[in-house]
PDB file of C-alpha atoms and ligand atoms in Angstrom:
ATOM      1  CA  MET A  10    -110.276  55.475  28.925  1.00  0.00           C
ATOM      2  CA  THR A  11    -113.080  53.172  27.962  1.00  0.00           C
ATOM      3  CA  ARG A  12    -112.793  51.100  31.126  1.00  0.00           C
ATOM      4  CA  LEU A  13    -111.579  51.714  34.664  1.00  0.00           C
ATOM      5  CA  ALA A  14    -108.757  49.764  36.301  1.00  0.00           C
ATOM      6  CA  GLY A  15    -110.174  46.616  37.861  1.00  0.00           C
ATOM      7  CA  GLN A  16    -112.807  46.201  35.141  1.00  0.00           C
ATOM      8  CA  TRP A  17    -110.619  44.197  32.770  1.00  0.00           C
ATOM      9  CA  THR A  18    -110.820  40.424  33.155  1.00  0.00           C
ATOM     10  CA  ALA A  19    -107.044  40.151  33.713  1.00  0.00           C
ATOM     11  CA  ASP A  20    -107.229  42.608  36.635  1.00  0.00           C
ATOM     12  CA  ASN A  21    -108.593  39.682  38.633  1.00  0.00           C
ATOM     13  CA  GLU A  22    -106.376  36.845  37.405  1.00  0.00           C
ATOM     14  CA  THR A  23    -107.450  33.664  39.195  1.00  0.00           C
ATOM     15  CA  ARG A  24    -104.457  31.502  38.251  1.00  0.00           C
ATOM     16  CA  PRO A  25    -101.508  33.879  38.032  1.00  0.00           C
ATOM     17  CA  ALA A  26     -98.081  32.674  36.947  1.00  0.00           C
ATOM     18  CA  PRO A  27     -95.115  33.488  39.206  1.00  0.00           C
ATOM     19  CA  ALA A  28     -92.936  36.485  38.295  1.00  0.00           C
ATOM     20  CA  PRO A  29     -91.478  37.146  35.804  1.00  0.00           C
ATOM     21  CA  LEU A  30     -93.537  34.704  33.729  1.00  0.00           C
ATOM     22  CA  ASP A  31     -96.654  36.624  34.775  1.00  0.00           C
ATOM     23  CA  ARG A  32     -95.540  39.340  32.340  1.00  0.00           C
ATOM     24  CA  VAL A  33     -96.075  36.976  29.404  1.00  0.00           C
ATOM     25  CA  GLN A  34     -99.409  35.857  30.831  1.00  0.00           C
ATOM     26  CA  ALA A  35    -100.485  39.480  31.327  1.00  0.00           C
ATOM     27  CA  LEU A  36     -99.656  40.411  27.729  1.00  0.00           C
ATOM     28  CA  VAL A  37    -101.541  37.483  26.192  1.00  0.00           C
ATOM     29  CA  ASN A  38    -104.494  38.013  28.552  1.00  0.00           C
ATOM     30  CA  THR A  39    -105.020  41.614  27.412  1.00  0.00           C
ATOM     31  CA  ILE A  40    -107.924  40.204  25.409  1.00  0.00           C
ATOM     32  CA  ASP A  41    -110.850  38.235  26.818  1.00  0.00           C
ATOM     33  CA  ILE A  42    -111.911  36.469  23.626  1.00  0.00           C
ATOM     34  CA  GLU A  43    -115.094  35.057  25.105  1.00  0.00           C
ATOM     35  CA  ILE A  44    -116.606  38.474  25.832  1.00  0.00           C
ATOM     36  CA  ALA A  45    -114.639  40.359  23.113  1.00  0.00           C
ATOM     37  CA  GLN A  46    -112.987  42.716  25.602  1.00  0.00           C
ATOM     38  CA  ASP A  47    -109.671  43.895  24.158  1.00  0.00           C
ATOM     39  CA  ARG A  48    -107.293  46.210  25.966  1.00  0.00           C
ATOM     40  CA  PHE A  49    -105.371  46.581  22.704  1.00  0.00           C
ATOM     41  CA  ALA A  50    -108.352  47.649  20.609  1.00  0.00           C
ATOM     42  CA  LEU A  51    -107.684  51.327  21.260  1.00  0.00           C
ATOM     43  CA  VAL A  52    -104.390  53.214  21.637  1.00  0.00           C
ATOM     44  CA  GLU A  53    -105.850  55.112  24.609  1.00  0.00           C
ATOM     45  CA  ASP A  54    -106.382  51.847  26.522  1.00  0.00           C
ATOM     46  CA  ALA A  55    -103.223  50.089  25.347  1.00  0.00           C
ATOM     47  CA  ARG A  56    -100.703  52.883  25.862  1.00  0.00           C
ATOM     48  CA  PRO A  57    -100.908  53.338  29.666  1.00  0.00           C
ATOM     49  CA  TRP A  58    -100.857  49.580  30.166  1.00  0.00           C
ATOM     50  CA  LEU A  59     -97.791  49.094  27.953  1.00  0.00           C
ATOM     51  CA  VAL A  60     -95.953  51.903  29.781  1.00  0.00           C
ATOM     52  CA  GLU A  61     -96.895  50.419  33.167  1.00  0.00           C
ATOM     53  CA  GLN A  62     -95.566  47.030  32.020  1.00  0.00           C
ATOM     54  CA  HIS A  63     -92.321  48.678  30.827  1.00  0.00           C
ATOM     55  CA  LEU A  64     -93.040  47.494  27.296  1.00  0.00           C
ATOM     56  CA  LEU A  65     -93.221  51.076  26.065  1.00  0.00           C
ATOM     57  CA  ASP A  66     -91.009  53.972  27.085  1.00  0.00           C
ATOM     58  CA  ALA A  67     -93.114  56.796  28.530  1.00  0.00           C
ATOM     59  CA  GLY A  68     -91.573  59.156  25.975  1.00  0.00           C
ATOM     60  CA  VAL A  69     -92.268  56.972  22.933  1.00  0.00           C
ATOM     61  CA  PRO A  70     -95.595  57.411  21.119  1.00  0.00           C
ATOM     62  CA  LEU A  71     -97.765  54.391  20.305  1.00  0.00           C
ATOM     63  CA  THR A  72     -98.881  54.353  16.667  1.00  0.00           C
ATOM     64  CA  GLU A  73    -101.728  52.284  15.202  1.00  0.00           C
ATOM     65  CA  ASP A  74     -99.075  50.201  13.396  1.00  0.00           C
ATOM     66  CA  GLY A  75     -97.213  49.680  16.656  1.00  0.00           C
ATOM     67  CA  LEU A  76    -100.405  48.573  18.345  1.00  0.00           C
ATOM     68  CA  ALA A  77    -101.229  46.168  15.492  1.00  0.00           C
ATOM     69  CA  HIS A  78     -97.729  44.724  15.907  1.00  0.00           C
ATOM     70  CA  VAL A  79     -98.227  44.176  19.649  1.00  0.00           C
ATOM     71  CA  ARG A  80    -101.502  42.402  18.882  1.00  0.00           C
ATOM     72  CA  ALA A  81     -99.631  40.137  16.427  1.00  0.00           C
ATOM     73  CA  VAL A  82     -96.954  39.410  19.052  1.00  0.00           C
ATOM     74  CA  ARG A  83     -99.714  38.617  21.542  1.00  0.00           C
ATOM     75  CA  GLU A  84    -101.267  36.033  19.218  1.00  0.00           C
ATOM     76  CA  ALA A  85     -97.849  34.559  18.356  1.00  0.00           C
ATOM     77  CA  LEU A  86     -97.189  34.058  22.072  1.00  0.00           C
ATOM     78  CA  ARG A  87    -100.646  32.522  22.470  1.00  0.00           C
ATOM     79  CA  ALA A  88     -99.745  30.028  19.718  1.00  0.00           C
ATOM     80  CA  LEU A  89     -96.761  28.888  21.813  1.00  0.00           C
ATOM     81  CA  LEU A  90     -99.011  28.516  24.851  1.00  0.00           C
ATOM     82  CA  VAL A  91    -101.625  26.548  22.882  1.00  0.00           C
ATOM     83  CA  HIS A  92     -98.805  24.142  22.081  1.00  0.00           C
ATOM     84  CA  ASN A  93     -98.051  23.890  25.830  1.00  0.00           C
ATOM     85  CA  THR A  94    -101.634  22.647  26.306  1.00  0.00           C
ATOM     86  CA  GLY A  95    -101.066  19.876  23.767  1.00  0.00           C
ATOM     87  CA  GLY A  96    -102.240  21.826  20.717  1.00  0.00           C
ATOM     88  CA  PRO A  97    -100.398  21.988  17.390  1.00  0.00           C
ATOM     89  CA  PRO A  98     -96.933  23.566  17.199  1.00  0.00           C
ATOM     90  CA  PRO A  99     -96.898  27.287  16.334  1.00  0.00           C
ATOM     91  CA  GLY A 100     -97.236  28.059  12.620  1.00  0.00           C
ATOM     92  CA  ALA A 101     -94.658  29.810  10.440  1.00  0.00           C
ATOM     93  CA  GLY A 102     -96.552  33.114  10.556  1.00  0.00           C
ATOM     94  CA  HIS A 103     -96.512  33.211  14.348  1.00  0.00           C
ATOM     95  CA  LEU A 104     -92.843  32.234  14.493  1.00  0.00           C
ATOM     96  CA  ASP A 105     -91.980  34.967  11.969  1.00  0.00           C
ATOM     97  CA  VAL A 106     -93.537  37.595  14.231  1.00  0.00           C
ATOM     98  CA  LEU A 107     -91.439  36.423  17.180  1.00  0.00           C
ATOM     99  CA  ARG A 108     -88.302  36.214  15.045  1.00  0.00           C
ATOM    100  CA  GLU A 109     -88.880  39.838  14.033  1.00  0.00           C
ATOM    101  CA  VAL A 110     -88.913  40.796  17.712  1.00  0.00           C
ATOM    102  CA  ALA A 111     -85.801  38.693  18.342  1.00  0.00           C
ATOM    103  CA  ALA A 112     -83.955  40.300  15.411  1.00  0.00           C
ATOM    104  CA  ALA A 113     -84.778  43.830  16.600  1.00  0.00           C
ATOM    105  CA  GLY A 114     -83.808  43.137  20.212  1.00  0.00           C
ATOM    106  CA  ARG A 115     -80.479  43.589  21.967  1.00  0.00           C
ATOM    107  CA  VAL A 116     -79.613  41.620  25.068  1.00  0.00           C
ATOM    108  CA  ARG A 117     -76.853  42.402  27.560  1.00  0.00           C
ATOM    109  CA  ALA A 118     -75.434  40.336  30.399  1.00  0.00           C
ATOM    110  CA  GLU A 119     -75.479  42.008  33.810  1.00  0.00           C
ATOM    111  CA  ILE A 120     -73.861  40.886  37.055  1.00  0.00           C
ATOM    112  CA  ASP A 121     -75.514  41.711  40.375  1.00  0.00           C
ATOM    113  CA  ASP A 122     -73.858  42.285  43.772  1.00  0.00           C
ATOM    114  CA  HIS A 123     -73.938  38.557  44.541  1.00  0.00           C
ATOM    115  CA  GLY A 124     -72.284  37.646  41.266  1.00  0.00           C
ATOM    116  CA  ALA A 125     -75.453  36.289  39.671  1.00  0.00           C
ATOM    117  CA  VAL A 126     -75.498  36.777  35.912  1.00  0.00           C
ATOM    118  CA  GLU A 127     -78.696  37.984  34.289  1.00  0.00           C
ATOM    119  CA  LEU A 128     -79.627  38.745  30.719  1.00  0.00           C
ATOM    120  CA  ARG A 129     -81.479  41.993  30.087  1.00  0.00           C
ATOM    121  CA  ALA A 130     -82.961  43.454  26.943  1.00  0.00           C
ATOM    122  CA  VAL A 131     -81.843  47.026  26.309  1.00  0.00           C
ATOM    123  CA  GLY A 132     -83.225  49.840  24.163  1.00  0.00           C
ATOM    124  CA  PRO A 133     -86.315  52.058  24.205  1.00  0.00           C
ATOM    125  CA  SER A 134     -88.227  50.825  21.135  1.00  0.00           C
ATOM    126  CA  LEU A 135     -91.286  48.622  21.378  1.00  0.00           C
ATOM    127  CA  ASP A 136     -89.544  45.608  19.799  1.00  0.00           C
ATOM    128  CA  GLU A 137     -86.484  46.062  22.015  1.00  0.00           C
ATOM    129  CA  ARG A 138     -88.752  46.070  25.065  1.00  0.00           C
ATOM    130  CA  LEU A 139     -90.742  43.077  23.784  1.00  0.00           C
ATOM    131  CA  ALA A 140     -87.437  41.224  23.350  1.00  0.00           C
ATOM    132  CA  GLY A 141     -87.216  41.343  27.156  1.00  0.00           C
ATOM    133  CA  LEU A 142     -90.130  38.902  27.218  1.00  0.00           C
ATOM    134  CA  LEU A 143     -88.136  36.535  25.019  1.00  0.00           C
ATOM    135  CA  VAL A 144     -85.478  36.473  27.746  1.00  0.00           C
ATOM    136  CA  VAL A 145     -88.186  35.591  30.290  1.00  0.00           C
ATOM    137  CA  ILE A 146     -89.436  32.800  28.021  1.00  0.00           C
ATOM    138  CA  ARG A 147     -85.926  31.513  27.443  1.00  0.00           C
ATOM    139  CA  ASP A 148     -85.238  31.322  31.192  1.00  0.00           C
ATOM    140  CA  ALA A 149     -88.584  29.555  31.786  1.00  0.00           C
ATOM    141  CA  GLN A 150     -87.878  27.062  28.997  1.00  0.00           C
ATOM    142  CA  ARG A 151     -84.601  26.212  30.696  1.00  0.00           C
ATOM    143  CA  ASP A 152     -85.907  25.909  34.245  1.00  0.00           C
ATOM    144  CA  GLY A 153     -88.960  23.896  33.203  1.00  0.00           C
ATOM    145  CA  THR A 154     -91.649  26.386  34.232  1.00  0.00           C
ATOM    146  CA  TRP A 155     -92.549  27.342  30.649  1.00  0.00           C
ATOM    147  CA  SER A 156     -94.617  24.197  30.041  1.00  0.00           C
ATOM    148  CA  ARG A 157     -96.872  25.121  32.971  1.00  0.00           C
ATOM    149  CA  LEU A 158     -98.010  28.339  31.333  1.00  0.00           C
ATOM    150  CA  LYS A 159    -100.888  27.281  29.080  1.00  0.00           C
ATOM    151  CA  ALA A 160    -103.645  28.614  26.869  1.00  0.00           C
ATOM    152  CA  CYS A 161    -107.065  27.155  27.717  1.00  0.00           C
ATOM    153  CA  ALA A 162    -107.962  24.175  25.517  1.00  0.00           C
ATOM    154  CA  ASN A 163    -111.394  25.685  24.832  1.00  0.00           C
ATOM    155  CA  ASP A 164    -111.115  27.329  21.373  1.00  0.00           C
ATOM    156  CA  ASP A 165    -113.635  29.990  22.332  1.00  0.00           C
ATOM    157  CA  CYS A 166    -111.622  30.923  25.421  1.00  0.00           C
ATOM    158  CA  ARG A 167    -107.830  30.506  25.059  1.00  0.00           C
ATOM    159  CA  TRP A 168    -107.295  32.343  28.359  1.00  0.00           C
ATOM    160  CA  VAL A 169    -103.744  31.887  29.669  1.00  0.00           C
ATOM    161  CA  PHE A 170    -103.418  30.220  33.054  1.00  0.00           C
ATOM    162  CA  TRP A 171    -100.726  28.818  35.297  1.00  0.00           C
ATOM    163  CA  ASP A 172    -101.170  25.035  35.575  1.00  0.00           C
ATOM    164  CA  GLN A 173    -101.181  24.294  39.309  1.00  0.00           C
ATOM    165  CA  SER A 174    -102.308  20.688  38.939  1.00  0.00           C
ATOM    166  CA  ARG A 175    -100.027  18.106  40.518  1.00  0.00           C
ATOM    167  CA  ASN A 176     -99.522  16.111  37.314  1.00  0.00           C
ATOM    168  CA  ARG A 177     -99.212  19.275  35.165  1.00  0.00           C
ATOM    169  CA  GLY A 178    -102.045  17.932  33.039  1.00  0.00           C
ATOM    170  CA  GLY A 179    -104.443  20.889  33.290  1.00  0.00           C
ATOM    171  CA  SER A 180    -106.101  21.940  30.040  1.00  0.00           C
ATOM    172  CA  TRP A 181    -108.753  24.484  31.020  1.00  0.00           C
ATOM    173  CA  CYS A 182    -108.447  27.932  32.544  1.00  0.00           C
ATOM    174  CA  ASP A 183    -111.214  26.912  34.927  1.00  0.00           C
ATOM    175  CA  MET A 184    -112.261  23.271  34.983  1.00  0.00           C
ATOM    176  CA  ALA A 185    -115.545  24.069  36.729  1.00  0.00           C
ATOM    177  CA  VAL A 186    -116.628  26.624  34.152  1.00  0.00           C
ATOM    178  CA  CYS A 187    -114.647  26.293  30.921  1.00  0.00           C
ATOM    179  CA  GLY A 188    -113.964  22.557  31.087  1.00  0.00           C
ATOM    180  CA  ASN A 189    -117.589  21.673  31.796  1.00  0.00           C
ATOM    181  CA  ARG A 190    -118.867  24.049  29.139  1.00  0.00           C
ATOM    182  CA  LEU A 191    -116.611  22.367  26.592  1.00  0.00           C
ATOM    183  CA  LYS A 192    -117.528  18.863  27.723  1.00  0.00           C
ATOM    184  CA  ASN A 193    -121.241  19.678  27.505  1.00  0.00           C
ATOM    185  CA  ARG A 194    -120.770  21.076  24.011  1.00  0.00           C
ATOM    186  CA  ASP A 195    -118.835  17.990  22.900  1.00  0.00           C
ATOM    187  CA  PHE A 196    -121.454  15.765  24.535  1.00  0.00           C
ATOM    188  CA  ARG A 197    -124.273  17.552  22.650  1.00  0.00           C
ATOM    189  CA  ALA A 198    -122.295  17.309  19.388  1.00  0.00           C
ATOM    190  CA  ARG A 199    -121.722  13.582  19.888  1.00  0.00           C
ATOM    191  CA  ARG A 200    -125.401  13.045  20.681  1.00  0.00           C
ATOM    192  CA  ARG A 201    -126.408  14.955  17.527  1.00  0.00           C
ATOM    193  CA  ALA A 202    -123.967  12.880  15.493  1.00  0.00           C
ATOM    194  CA  ALA A 203    -125.340   9.660  16.980  1.00  0.00           C
ATOM    195  CA  ARG A 204    -128.921  10.490  16.000  1.00  0.00           C
TER     196      ARG A 204
HETATM  197 ZN1   ZN B 327    -111.040  28.698  29.346  1.00  0.00          ZN
END
């Protein structure tokens, strides 16, 4: 372990999404881009987290290729969340990564004791487990909560936050810190351009 629990930025999420959407947020926030702290840089850091999140079966090894794939899925999901903040739609490369996960996944309908029907991804492989997140996204897209999960509009940050603002118009993970930093930078750039 290169870092103890509680020392990763996401261990102290300030604007957490409600369950189960918090699982998507947690995956994308495994990297703090601003301080270059990546839980998926090393297998030894990534593996226990993926098992804890039920994205990896405890009996399945995590290869370097598998880890690189999870990193690609993470950035593909971030591309969707950048779009939720008003950024460009996800590119073909990002969509291909998610389509790969979708193609490898298997989903089964289950009926609980109250008769409620739920979709669940089945299978032990990494992609089959990741497909479970696609079910979460699909449900959120239908119930309208998906658009409130956003990637920070600051290019240097891109932290994923739950938009709690009344008009759903939030763009920054933290207006006081990230929003002001960005505004100051833009202000300086405009002043330079004006000179
Ligand atoms: Zn931010």
